[in-house]
Short mmCIF file of C-alpha atoms and ligand atoms in Angstrom, two decimals:
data_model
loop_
_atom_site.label_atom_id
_atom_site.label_comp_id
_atom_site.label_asym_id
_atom_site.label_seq_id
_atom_site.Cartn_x
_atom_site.Cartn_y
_atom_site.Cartn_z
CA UNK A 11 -28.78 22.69 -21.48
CA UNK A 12 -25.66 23.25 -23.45
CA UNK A 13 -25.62 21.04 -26.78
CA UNK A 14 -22.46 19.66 -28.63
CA UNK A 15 -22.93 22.10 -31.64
CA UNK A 16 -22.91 25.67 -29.22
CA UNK A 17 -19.05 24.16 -28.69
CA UNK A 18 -17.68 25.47 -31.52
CA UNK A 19 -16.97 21.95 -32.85
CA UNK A 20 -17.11 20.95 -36.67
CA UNK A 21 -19.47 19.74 -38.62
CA UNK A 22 -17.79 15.94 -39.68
CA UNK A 23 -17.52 15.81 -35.84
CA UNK A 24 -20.88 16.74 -34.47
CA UNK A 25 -22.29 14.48 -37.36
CA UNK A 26 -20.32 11.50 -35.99
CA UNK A 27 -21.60 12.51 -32.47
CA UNK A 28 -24.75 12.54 -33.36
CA UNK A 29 -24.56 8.56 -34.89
CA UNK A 30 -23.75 7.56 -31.71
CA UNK A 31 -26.41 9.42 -30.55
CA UNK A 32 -24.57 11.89 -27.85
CA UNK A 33 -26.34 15.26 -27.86
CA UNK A 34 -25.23 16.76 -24.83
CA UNK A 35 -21.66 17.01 -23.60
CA UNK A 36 -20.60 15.96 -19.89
CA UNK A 37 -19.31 18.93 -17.46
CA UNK A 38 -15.95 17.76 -18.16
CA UNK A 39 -16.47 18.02 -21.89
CA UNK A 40 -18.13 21.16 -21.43
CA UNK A 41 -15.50 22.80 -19.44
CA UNK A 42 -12.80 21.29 -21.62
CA UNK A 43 -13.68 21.76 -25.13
CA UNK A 44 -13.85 25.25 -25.31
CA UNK A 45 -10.36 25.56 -24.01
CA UNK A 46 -9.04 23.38 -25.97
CA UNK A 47 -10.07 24.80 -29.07
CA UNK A 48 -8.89 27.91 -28.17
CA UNK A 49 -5.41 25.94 -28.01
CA UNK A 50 -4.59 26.23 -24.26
CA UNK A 51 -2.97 23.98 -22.27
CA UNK A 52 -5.06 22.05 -19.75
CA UNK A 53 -4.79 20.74 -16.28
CA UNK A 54 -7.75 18.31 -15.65
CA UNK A 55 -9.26 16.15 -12.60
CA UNK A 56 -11.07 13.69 -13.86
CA UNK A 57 -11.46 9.69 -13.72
CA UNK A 58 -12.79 7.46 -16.32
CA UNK A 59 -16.52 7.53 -16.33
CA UNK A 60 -17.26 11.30 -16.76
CA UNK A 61 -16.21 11.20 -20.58
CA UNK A 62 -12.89 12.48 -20.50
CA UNK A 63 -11.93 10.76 -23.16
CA UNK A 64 -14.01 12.37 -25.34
CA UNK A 65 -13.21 16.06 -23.56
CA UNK A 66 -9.83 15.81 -25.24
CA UNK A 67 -10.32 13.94 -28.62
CA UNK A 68 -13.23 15.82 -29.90
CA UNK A 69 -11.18 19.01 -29.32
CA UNK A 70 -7.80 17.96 -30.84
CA UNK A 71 -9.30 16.17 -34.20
CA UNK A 72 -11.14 19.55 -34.44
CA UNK A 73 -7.62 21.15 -34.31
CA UNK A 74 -5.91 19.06 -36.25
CA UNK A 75 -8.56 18.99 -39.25
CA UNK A 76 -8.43 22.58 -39.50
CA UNK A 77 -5.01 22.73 -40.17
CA UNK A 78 -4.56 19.98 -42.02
CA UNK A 79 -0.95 19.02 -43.11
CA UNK A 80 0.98 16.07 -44.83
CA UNK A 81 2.09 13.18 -43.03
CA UNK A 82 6.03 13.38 -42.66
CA UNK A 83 7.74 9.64 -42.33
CA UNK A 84 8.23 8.47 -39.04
CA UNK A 85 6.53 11.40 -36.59
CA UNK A 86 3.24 12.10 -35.69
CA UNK A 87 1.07 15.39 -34.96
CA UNK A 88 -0.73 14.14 -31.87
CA UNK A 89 0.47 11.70 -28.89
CA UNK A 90 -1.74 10.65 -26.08
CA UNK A 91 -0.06 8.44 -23.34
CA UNK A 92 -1.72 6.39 -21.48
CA UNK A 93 -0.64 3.99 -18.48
CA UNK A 94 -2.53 0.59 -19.91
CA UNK A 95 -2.74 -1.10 -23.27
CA UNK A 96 -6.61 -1.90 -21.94
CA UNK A 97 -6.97 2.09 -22.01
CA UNK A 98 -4.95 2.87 -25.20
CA UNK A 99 -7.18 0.78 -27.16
CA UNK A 100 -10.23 2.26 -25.73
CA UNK A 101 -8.50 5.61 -26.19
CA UNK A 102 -7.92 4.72 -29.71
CA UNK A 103 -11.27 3.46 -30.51
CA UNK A 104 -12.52 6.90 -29.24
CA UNK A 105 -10.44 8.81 -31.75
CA UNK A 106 -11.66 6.24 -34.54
CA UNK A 107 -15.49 7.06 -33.74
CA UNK A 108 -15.49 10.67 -33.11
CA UNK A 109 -12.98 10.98 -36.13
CA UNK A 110 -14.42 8.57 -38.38
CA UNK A 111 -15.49 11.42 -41.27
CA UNK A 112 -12.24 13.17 -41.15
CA UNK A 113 -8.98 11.59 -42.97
CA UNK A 114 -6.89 11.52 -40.06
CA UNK A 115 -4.96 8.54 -38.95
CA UNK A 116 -4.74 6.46 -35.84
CA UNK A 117 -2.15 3.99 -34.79
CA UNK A 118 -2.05 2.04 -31.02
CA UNK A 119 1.50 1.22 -30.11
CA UNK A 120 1.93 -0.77 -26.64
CA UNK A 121 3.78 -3.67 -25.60
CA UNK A 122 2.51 -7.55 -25.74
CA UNK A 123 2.88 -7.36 -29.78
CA UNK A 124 5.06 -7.78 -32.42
CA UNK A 125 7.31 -4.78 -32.78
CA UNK A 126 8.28 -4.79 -36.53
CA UNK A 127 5.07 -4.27 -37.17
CA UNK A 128 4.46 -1.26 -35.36
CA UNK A 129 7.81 0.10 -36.72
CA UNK A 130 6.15 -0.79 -40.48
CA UNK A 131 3.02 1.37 -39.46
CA UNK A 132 5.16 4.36 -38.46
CA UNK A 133 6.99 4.63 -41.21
CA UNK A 134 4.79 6.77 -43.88
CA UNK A 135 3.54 8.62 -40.73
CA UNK A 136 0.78 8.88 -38.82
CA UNK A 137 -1.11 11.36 -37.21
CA UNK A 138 -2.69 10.66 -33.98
CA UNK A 139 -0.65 7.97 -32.19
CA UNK A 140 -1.87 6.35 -28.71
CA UNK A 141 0.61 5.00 -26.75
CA UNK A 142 2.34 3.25 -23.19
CA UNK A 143 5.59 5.03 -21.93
CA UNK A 144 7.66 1.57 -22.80
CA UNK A 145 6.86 0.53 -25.83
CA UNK A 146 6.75 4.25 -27.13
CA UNK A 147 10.48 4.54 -26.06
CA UNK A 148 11.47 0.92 -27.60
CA UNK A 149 10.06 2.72 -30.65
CA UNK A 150 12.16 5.81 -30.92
CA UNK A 151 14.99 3.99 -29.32
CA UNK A 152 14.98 2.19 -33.09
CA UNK A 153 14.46 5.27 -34.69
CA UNK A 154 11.18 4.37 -35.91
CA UNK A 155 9.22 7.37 -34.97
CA UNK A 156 10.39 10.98 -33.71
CA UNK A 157 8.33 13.30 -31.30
CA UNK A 158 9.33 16.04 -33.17
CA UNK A 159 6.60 17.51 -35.23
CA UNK A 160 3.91 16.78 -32.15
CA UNK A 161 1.62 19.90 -31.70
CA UNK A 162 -1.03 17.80 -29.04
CA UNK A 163 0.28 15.53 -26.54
CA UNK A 164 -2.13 14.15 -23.69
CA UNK A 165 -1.36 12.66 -20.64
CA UNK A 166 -4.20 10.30 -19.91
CA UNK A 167 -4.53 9.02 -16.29
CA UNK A 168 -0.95 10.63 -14.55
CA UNK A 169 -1.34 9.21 -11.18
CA UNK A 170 -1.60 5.24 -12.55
CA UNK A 171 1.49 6.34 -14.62
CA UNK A 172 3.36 7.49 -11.46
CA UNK A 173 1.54 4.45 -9.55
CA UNK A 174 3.24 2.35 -12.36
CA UNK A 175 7.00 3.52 -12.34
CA UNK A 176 6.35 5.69 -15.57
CA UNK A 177 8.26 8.83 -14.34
CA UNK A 178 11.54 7.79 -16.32
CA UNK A 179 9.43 7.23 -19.01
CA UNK A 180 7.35 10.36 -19.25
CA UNK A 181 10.84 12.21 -18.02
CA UNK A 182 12.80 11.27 -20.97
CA UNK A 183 9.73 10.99 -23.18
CA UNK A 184 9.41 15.16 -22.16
CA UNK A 185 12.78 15.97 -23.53
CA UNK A 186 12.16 14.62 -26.85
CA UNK A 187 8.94 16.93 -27.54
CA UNK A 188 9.42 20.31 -29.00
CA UNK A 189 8.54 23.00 -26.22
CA UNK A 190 6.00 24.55 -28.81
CA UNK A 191 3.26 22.42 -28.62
CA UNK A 192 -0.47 22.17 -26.54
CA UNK A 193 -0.48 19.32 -23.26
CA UNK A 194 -3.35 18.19 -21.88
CA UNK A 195 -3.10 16.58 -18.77
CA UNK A 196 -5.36 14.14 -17.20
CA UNK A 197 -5.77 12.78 -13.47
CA UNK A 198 -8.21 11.16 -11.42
CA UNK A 199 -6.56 12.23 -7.89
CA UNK A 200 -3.90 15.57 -8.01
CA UNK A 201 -1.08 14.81 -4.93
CA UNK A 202 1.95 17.46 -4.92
CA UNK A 203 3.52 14.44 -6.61
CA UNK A 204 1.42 14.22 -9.65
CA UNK A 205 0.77 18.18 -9.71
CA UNK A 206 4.22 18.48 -9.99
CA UNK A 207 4.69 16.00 -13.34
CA UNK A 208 2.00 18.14 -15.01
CA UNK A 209 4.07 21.56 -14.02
CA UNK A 210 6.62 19.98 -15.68
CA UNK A 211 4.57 19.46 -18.77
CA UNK A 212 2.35 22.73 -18.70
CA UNK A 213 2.40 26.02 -19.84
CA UNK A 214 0.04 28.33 -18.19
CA UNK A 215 -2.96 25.83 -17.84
CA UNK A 216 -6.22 26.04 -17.37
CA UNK A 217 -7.81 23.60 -14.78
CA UNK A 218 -10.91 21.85 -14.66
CA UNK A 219 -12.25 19.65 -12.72
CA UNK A 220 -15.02 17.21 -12.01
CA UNK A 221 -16.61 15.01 -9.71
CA UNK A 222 -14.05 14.33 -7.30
CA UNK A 223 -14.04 10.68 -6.66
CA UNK A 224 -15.75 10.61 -3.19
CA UNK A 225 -19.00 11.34 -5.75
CA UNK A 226 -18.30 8.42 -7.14
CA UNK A 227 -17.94 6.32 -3.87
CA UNK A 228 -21.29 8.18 -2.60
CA UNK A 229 -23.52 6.73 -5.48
CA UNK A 230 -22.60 3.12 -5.06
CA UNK A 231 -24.08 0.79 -2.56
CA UNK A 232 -21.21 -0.09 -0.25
CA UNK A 233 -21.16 -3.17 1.61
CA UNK A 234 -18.58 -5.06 3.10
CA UNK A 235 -18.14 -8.34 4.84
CA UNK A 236 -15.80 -9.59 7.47
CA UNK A 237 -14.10 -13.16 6.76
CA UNK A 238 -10.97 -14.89 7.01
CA UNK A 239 -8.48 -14.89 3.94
CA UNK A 240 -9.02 -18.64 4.20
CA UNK A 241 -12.85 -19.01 3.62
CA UNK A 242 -13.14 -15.93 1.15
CA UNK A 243 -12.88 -18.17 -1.95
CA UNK A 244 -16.31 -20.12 -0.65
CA UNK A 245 -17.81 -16.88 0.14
CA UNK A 246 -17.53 -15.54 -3.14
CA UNK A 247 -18.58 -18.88 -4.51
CA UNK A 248 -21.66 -17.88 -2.37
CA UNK A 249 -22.83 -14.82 -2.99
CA UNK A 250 -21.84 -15.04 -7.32
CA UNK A 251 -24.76 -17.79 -6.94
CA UNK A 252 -26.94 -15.92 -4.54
CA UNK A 253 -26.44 -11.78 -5.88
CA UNK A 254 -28.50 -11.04 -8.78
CA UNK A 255 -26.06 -10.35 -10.74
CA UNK A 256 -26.14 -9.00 -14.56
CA UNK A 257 -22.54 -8.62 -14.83
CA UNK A 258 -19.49 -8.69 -11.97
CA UNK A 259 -15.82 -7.74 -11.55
CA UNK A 260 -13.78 -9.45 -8.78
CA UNK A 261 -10.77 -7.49 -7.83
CA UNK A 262 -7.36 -9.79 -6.76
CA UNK A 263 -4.16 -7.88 -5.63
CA UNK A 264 -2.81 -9.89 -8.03
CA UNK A 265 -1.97 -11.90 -11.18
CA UNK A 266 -1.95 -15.27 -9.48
CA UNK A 267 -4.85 -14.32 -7.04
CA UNK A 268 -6.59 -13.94 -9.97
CA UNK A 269 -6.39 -17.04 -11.47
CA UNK A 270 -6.85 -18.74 -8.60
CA UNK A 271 -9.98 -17.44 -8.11
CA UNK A 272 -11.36 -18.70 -11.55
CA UNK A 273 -9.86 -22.35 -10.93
CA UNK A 274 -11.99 -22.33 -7.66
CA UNK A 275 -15.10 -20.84 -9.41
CA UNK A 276 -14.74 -23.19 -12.20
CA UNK A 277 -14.61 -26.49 -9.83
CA UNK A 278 -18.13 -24.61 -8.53
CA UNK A 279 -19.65 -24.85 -12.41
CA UNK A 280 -19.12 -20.99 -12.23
CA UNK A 281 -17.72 -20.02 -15.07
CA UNK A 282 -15.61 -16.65 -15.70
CA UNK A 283 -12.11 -15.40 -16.78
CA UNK A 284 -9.58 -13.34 -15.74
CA UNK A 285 -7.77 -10.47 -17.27
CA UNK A 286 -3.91 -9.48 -16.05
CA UNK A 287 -0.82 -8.72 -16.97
CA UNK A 288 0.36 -12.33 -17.74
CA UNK A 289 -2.49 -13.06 -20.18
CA UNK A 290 -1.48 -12.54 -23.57
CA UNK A 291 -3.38 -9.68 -25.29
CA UNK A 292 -5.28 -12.30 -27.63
CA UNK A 293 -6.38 -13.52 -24.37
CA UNK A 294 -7.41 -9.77 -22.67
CA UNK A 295 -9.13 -8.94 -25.85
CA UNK A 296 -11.02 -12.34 -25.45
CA UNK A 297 -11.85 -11.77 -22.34
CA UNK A 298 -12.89 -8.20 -22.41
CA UNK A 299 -14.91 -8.94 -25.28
CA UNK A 300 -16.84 -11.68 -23.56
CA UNK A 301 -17.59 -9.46 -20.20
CA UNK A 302 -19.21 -7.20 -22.63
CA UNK A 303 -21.24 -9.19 -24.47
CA UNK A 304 -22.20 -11.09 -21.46
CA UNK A 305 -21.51 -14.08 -22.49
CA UNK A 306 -19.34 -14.59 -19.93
CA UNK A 307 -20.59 -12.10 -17.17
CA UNK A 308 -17.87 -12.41 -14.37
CA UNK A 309 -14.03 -11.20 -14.78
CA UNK A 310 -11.79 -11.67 -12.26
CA UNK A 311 -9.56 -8.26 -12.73
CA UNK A 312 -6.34 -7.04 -11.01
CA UNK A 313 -6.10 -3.27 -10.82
CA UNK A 314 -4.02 -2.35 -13.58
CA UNK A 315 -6.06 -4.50 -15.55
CA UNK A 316 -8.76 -3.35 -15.10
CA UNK A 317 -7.56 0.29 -15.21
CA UNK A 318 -9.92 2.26 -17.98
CA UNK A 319 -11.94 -0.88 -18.82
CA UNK A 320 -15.28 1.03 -20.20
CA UNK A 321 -17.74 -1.89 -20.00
CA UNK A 322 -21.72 -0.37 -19.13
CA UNK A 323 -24.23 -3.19 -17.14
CA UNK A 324 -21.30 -3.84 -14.48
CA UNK A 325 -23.83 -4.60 -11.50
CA UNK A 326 -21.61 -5.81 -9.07
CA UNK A 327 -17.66 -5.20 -7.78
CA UNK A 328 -16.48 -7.54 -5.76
CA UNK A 329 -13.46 -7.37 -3.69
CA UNK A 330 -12.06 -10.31 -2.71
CA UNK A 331 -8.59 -8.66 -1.68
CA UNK A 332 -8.76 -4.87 -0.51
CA UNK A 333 -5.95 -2.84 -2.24
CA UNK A 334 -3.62 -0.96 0.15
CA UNK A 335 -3.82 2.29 -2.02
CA UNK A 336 -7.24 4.08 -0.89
CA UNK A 337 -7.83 6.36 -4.35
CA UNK A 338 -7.32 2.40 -6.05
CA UNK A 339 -10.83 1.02 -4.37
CA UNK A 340 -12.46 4.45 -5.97
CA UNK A 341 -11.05 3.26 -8.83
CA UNK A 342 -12.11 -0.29 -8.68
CA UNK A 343 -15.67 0.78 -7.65
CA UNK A 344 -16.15 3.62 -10.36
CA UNK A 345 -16.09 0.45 -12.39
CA UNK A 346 -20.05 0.19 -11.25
CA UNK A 347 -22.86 2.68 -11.18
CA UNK A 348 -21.14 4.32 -14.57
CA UNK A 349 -23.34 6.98 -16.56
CA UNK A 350 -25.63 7.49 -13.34
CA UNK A 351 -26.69 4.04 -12.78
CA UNK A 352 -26.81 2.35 -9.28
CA UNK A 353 -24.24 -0.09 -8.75
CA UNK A 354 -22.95 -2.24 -5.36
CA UNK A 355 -19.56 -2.98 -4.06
CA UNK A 356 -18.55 -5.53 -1.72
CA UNK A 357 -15.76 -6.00 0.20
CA UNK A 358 -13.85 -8.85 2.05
CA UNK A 359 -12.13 -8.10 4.91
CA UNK A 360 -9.82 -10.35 6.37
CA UNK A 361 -8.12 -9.40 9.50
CA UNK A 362 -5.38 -7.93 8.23
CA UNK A 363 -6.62 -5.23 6.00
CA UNK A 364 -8.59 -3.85 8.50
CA UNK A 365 -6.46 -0.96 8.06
CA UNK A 366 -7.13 -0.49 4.77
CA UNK A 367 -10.37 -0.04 5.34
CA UNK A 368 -10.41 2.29 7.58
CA UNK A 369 -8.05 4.28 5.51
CA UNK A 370 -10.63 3.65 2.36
CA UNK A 371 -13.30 4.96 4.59
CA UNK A 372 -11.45 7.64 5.46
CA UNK A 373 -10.46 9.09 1.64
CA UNK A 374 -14.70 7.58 0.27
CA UNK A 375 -16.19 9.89 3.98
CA UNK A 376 -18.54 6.61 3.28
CA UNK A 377 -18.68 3.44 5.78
CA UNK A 378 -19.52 0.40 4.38
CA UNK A 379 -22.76 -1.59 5.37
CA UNK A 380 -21.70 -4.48 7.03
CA UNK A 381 -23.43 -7.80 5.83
CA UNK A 382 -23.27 -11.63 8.01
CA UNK A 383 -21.70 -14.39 6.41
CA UNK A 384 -24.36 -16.73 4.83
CA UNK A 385 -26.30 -19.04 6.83
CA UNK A 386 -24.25 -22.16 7.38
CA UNK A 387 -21.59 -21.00 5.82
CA UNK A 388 -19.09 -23.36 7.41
CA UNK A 389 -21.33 -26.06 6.42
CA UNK A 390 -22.61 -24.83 3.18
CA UNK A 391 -18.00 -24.54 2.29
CA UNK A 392 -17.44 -28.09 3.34
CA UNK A 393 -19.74 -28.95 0.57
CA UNK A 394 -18.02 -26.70 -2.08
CA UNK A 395 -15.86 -28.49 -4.69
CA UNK A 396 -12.48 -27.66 -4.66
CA UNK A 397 -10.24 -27.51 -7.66
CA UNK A 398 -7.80 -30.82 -7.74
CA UNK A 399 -4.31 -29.81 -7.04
CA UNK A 400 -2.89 -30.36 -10.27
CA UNK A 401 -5.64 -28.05 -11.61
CA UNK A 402 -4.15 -25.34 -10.21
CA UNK A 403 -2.90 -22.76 -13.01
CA UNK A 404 0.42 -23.61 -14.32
CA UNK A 405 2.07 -20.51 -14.76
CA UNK A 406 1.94 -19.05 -18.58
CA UNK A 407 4.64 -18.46 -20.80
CA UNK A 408 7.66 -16.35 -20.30
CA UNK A 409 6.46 -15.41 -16.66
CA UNK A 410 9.27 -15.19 -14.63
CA UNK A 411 9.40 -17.26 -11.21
CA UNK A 412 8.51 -16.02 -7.70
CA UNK A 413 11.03 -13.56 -6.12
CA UNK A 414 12.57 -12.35 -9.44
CA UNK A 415 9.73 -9.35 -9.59
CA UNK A 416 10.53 -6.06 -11.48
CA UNK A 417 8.06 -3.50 -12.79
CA UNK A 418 7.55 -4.23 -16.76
CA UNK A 419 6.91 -1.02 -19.39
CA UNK A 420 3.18 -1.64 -19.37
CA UNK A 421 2.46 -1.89 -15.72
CA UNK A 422 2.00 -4.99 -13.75
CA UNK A 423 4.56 -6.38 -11.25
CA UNK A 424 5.33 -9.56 -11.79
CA UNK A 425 6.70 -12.49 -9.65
CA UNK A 426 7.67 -11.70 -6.12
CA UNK A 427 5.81 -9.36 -4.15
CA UNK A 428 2.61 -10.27 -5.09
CA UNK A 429 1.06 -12.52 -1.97
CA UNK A 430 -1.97 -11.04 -1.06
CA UNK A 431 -2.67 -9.80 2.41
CA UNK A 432 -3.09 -12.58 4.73
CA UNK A 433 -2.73 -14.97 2.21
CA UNK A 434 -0.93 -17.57 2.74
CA UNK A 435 2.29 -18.29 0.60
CA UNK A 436 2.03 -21.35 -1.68
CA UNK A 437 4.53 -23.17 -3.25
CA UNK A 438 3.93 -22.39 -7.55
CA UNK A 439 3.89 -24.96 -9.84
CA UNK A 440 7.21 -25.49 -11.57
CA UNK A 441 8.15 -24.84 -15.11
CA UNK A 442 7.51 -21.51 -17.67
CA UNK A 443 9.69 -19.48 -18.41
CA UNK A 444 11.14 -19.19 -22.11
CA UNK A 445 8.35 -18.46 -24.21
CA UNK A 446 8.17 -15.12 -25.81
CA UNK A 447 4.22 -13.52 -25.87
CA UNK A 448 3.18 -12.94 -29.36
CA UNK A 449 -0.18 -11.79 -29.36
CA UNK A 450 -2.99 -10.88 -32.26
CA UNK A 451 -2.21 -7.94 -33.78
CA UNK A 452 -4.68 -4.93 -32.08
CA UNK A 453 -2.01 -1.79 -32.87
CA UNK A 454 -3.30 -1.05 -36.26
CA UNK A 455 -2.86 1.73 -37.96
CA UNK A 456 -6.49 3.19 -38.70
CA UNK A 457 -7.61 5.78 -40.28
CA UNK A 458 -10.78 7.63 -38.86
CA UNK A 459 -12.62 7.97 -42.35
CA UNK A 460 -12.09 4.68 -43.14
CA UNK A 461 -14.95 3.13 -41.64
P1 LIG B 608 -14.63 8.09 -20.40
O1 LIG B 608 -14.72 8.89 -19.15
O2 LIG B 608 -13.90 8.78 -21.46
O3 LIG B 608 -14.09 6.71 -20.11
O4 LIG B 608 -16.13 7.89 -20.98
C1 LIG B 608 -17.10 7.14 -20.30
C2 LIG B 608 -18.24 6.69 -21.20
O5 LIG B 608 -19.12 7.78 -21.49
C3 LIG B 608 -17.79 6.16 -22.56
O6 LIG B 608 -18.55 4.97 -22.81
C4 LIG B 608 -18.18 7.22 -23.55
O7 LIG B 608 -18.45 6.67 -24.80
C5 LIG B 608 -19.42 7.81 -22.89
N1 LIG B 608 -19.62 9.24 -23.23
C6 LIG B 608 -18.66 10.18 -23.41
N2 LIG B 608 -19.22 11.37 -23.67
C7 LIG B 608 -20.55 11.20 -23.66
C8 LIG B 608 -21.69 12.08 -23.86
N3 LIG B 608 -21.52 13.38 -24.10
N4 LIG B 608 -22.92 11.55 -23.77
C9 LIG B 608 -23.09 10.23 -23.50
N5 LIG B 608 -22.07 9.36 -23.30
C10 LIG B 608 -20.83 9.83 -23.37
#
């Protein structure tokens, strides 16, 4: 079996792999690495899961250590893009461990928090900085940071940034690199649409690929359950109690769906949280950080959310809304049986997204077991507790009201647009609006040896 150290990888970088106790690279990683060394461009397929995280940073700090160079004020040597602050973190965090006996530094910029800050942090220099597409442009729009002296860029997860409305974004973001420089290029699914963005990008790549995502589908347990939009709220109720569960992500098409969810859990003594685009990123973090130390073991997720979250034990999917994009449910699904394990996804199917499950069955080749309601179900939801009407979540700060929806930099759509299928429209509570989101402070510059 090929070990980290046959590679060609350095010796403050195997020594950091081996703390955290990784002795054998994943095909990705082997089929990457090498490549990237040599300093060729790459095209890969590959979702989150099969450690291409790692297949790009352990190359490029390699790189970059072995030409090591002074930090010039306001530019960077390395920029990996990624669609979600979630991911950019994680991304981040990667760099930090597998970097952490070199002196190179590592600064998160995305939106959500302050932006002086960030503009403070770039101004000595930095040289591996993780980034969204919007914030990243606020940036150099103020002339805090230049792409000029980048010799790495990566383009983590291309088809959520094309899913997301990035391709302005990346477009203008391309015109401000200089042409002499190494891309990597990372996707989960490769349409003409997204093949095309990384031609644009790409200079005589080599292309790898792993585990195409139907793998993925094939290894979890699939199961789905036919119920109306309605009575999915007490089903869920239902099975969280009756599933043994060791941790569980519900999937909502969206923000308020989400929230919802937890209001009607919580009037059932379940309790869990949710993580979306409206909560601040104090409140992500919190919530993240609370699914993975179980201490709170169920997090009611909306796609992009959830997009990249890296959290082992997840036992259970749950989807209480099927998305209309197919390659999304792979997505949402890959979130179980990680690293090999055995994991089981449910579905609930109201009439109206039939469709979209015969189009998911179609992409996964797999067909979902079908299980019965509970016993007495109608009976057993009568009894439920329902959450008092003025429980229902006021909406936070600075969200905008229904109908005014628009894409924002860092991915979720907000307001209008966002009823879930077969759900029925309900009137929001009044007020919001105003507040600006300040959240704790996560983009830090870091430096890997520092820790
Ligand atoms: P990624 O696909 O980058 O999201 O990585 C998925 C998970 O696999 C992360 O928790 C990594 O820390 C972990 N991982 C990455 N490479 C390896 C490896 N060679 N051996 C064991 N775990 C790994």
């Amino acid at each position: 079996m090929t070990d980290f150290t046959s590679l060609g990888l350095a010796a403050p970088i195997l020594d950091a792999l081996a703390a955290k106790g990784y002795t054998n690279p994943t095909p990705i990683q082997q089929k990457a690495i090498p490549v990237v060394i040599e300093g060729r461009d790459l095209c890969g397929i590959a979702q989150t899961g099969t450690g291409k995280t790692a297949a790009f940073a352990l190359p490029s700090l390699h790189r970059l250590s072995a030409n090591p160079k002074p930090r010039r004020p306001k530019a960077c040597r390395m920029l990996v893009l990624s669609p979600t602050r979630e991911l950019a973190s994680q991304i981040a965090d990667s760099f930090e461990l597998y970097g952490k006996n070199l002196k190179l530094s590592v600064a998160t910029i995305f939106g959500g928090v302050p932006i002086p800050r960030q503009i403070k942090q770039l101004a000595t220099g930095i040289d591996i900085v993780v980034a969204t597409p919007g914030r990243l442009l606020d940036l150099i729009d103020q002339h805090a940071l230049s792409l000029r002296d980048v010799e790495i860029l990566v383009l983590d997860e291309a088809d959520q940034m094309l899913d997301l409305g990035f391709i302005h974004a990346l477009k203008r973001i391309h015109r401000l690199l200089p042409t002499k420089r190494q891309t990597l290029f990372f996707s989960a699914t490769m349409p003409k649409t997204i093949a095309d963005l990384g031609d644009s990008f790409l200079t005589d790549p080599i292309k790898v690929s792993v585990a195409p995502p139907s793998t993925t589908a094939e290894r979890v347990e699939q199961r789905a359950i036919f119920v109306n939009q309605a009575e999915k709220q007490a089903l869920l109720t239902m099975r969280l109690k009756s599933d043994p569960i060791d941790r569980a992500l519900v999937f909502t098409r969206t923000k308020h769906g989400a929230d919802r969810v937890v209001k009607h859990l919580a009037a059932a003594g379940i309790s869990a949280n949710a993580i979306h685009g409206n909560k601040s990123q104090p409140q992500r973090e919190r919530a993240l950080a609370e699914f993975r130390s179980g201490q709170s073991p169920i997090l009611v997720a909306t796609d992009i959310a959830a997009r990249g979250i890296d959290v082992g034990g997840v036992s259970h999917v749950y989807n209480f809304e099927l998305p209309n994009v197919p390659e999304q449910y792979v997505h949402r699904i890959g979130r179980t049986a990680r690293a090999g394990a055995d994991g089981v996804a449910i579905s609930f199917i109201a009439d109206d997204e039939k469709p979209y499950m015969r189009s998911i069955e179609k992409l996964t080749r797999v067909k979902p077991a079908i299980d019965a309601l509970p016993e007495n179900f109608l009976q057993e939801m009568a009894r439920l507790p329902k959450p008092k009407a003025d429980e229902r979540p006021a909406r936070p700060q600075g969200q905008r009201p229904q109908g005014q929806g628009q894409r924002r930099h860092d991915g979720e759509r907000s307001g209008g647009g966002e009823r879930p299928a077969g759900g029925p429209r309900r009137r929001r509570p009044g007020g919001g609006g105003g507040g600006a989101r300040v959240g704790a402070h996560k983009g830090a510059v870091r430096r890997t040896g520092d820790r």
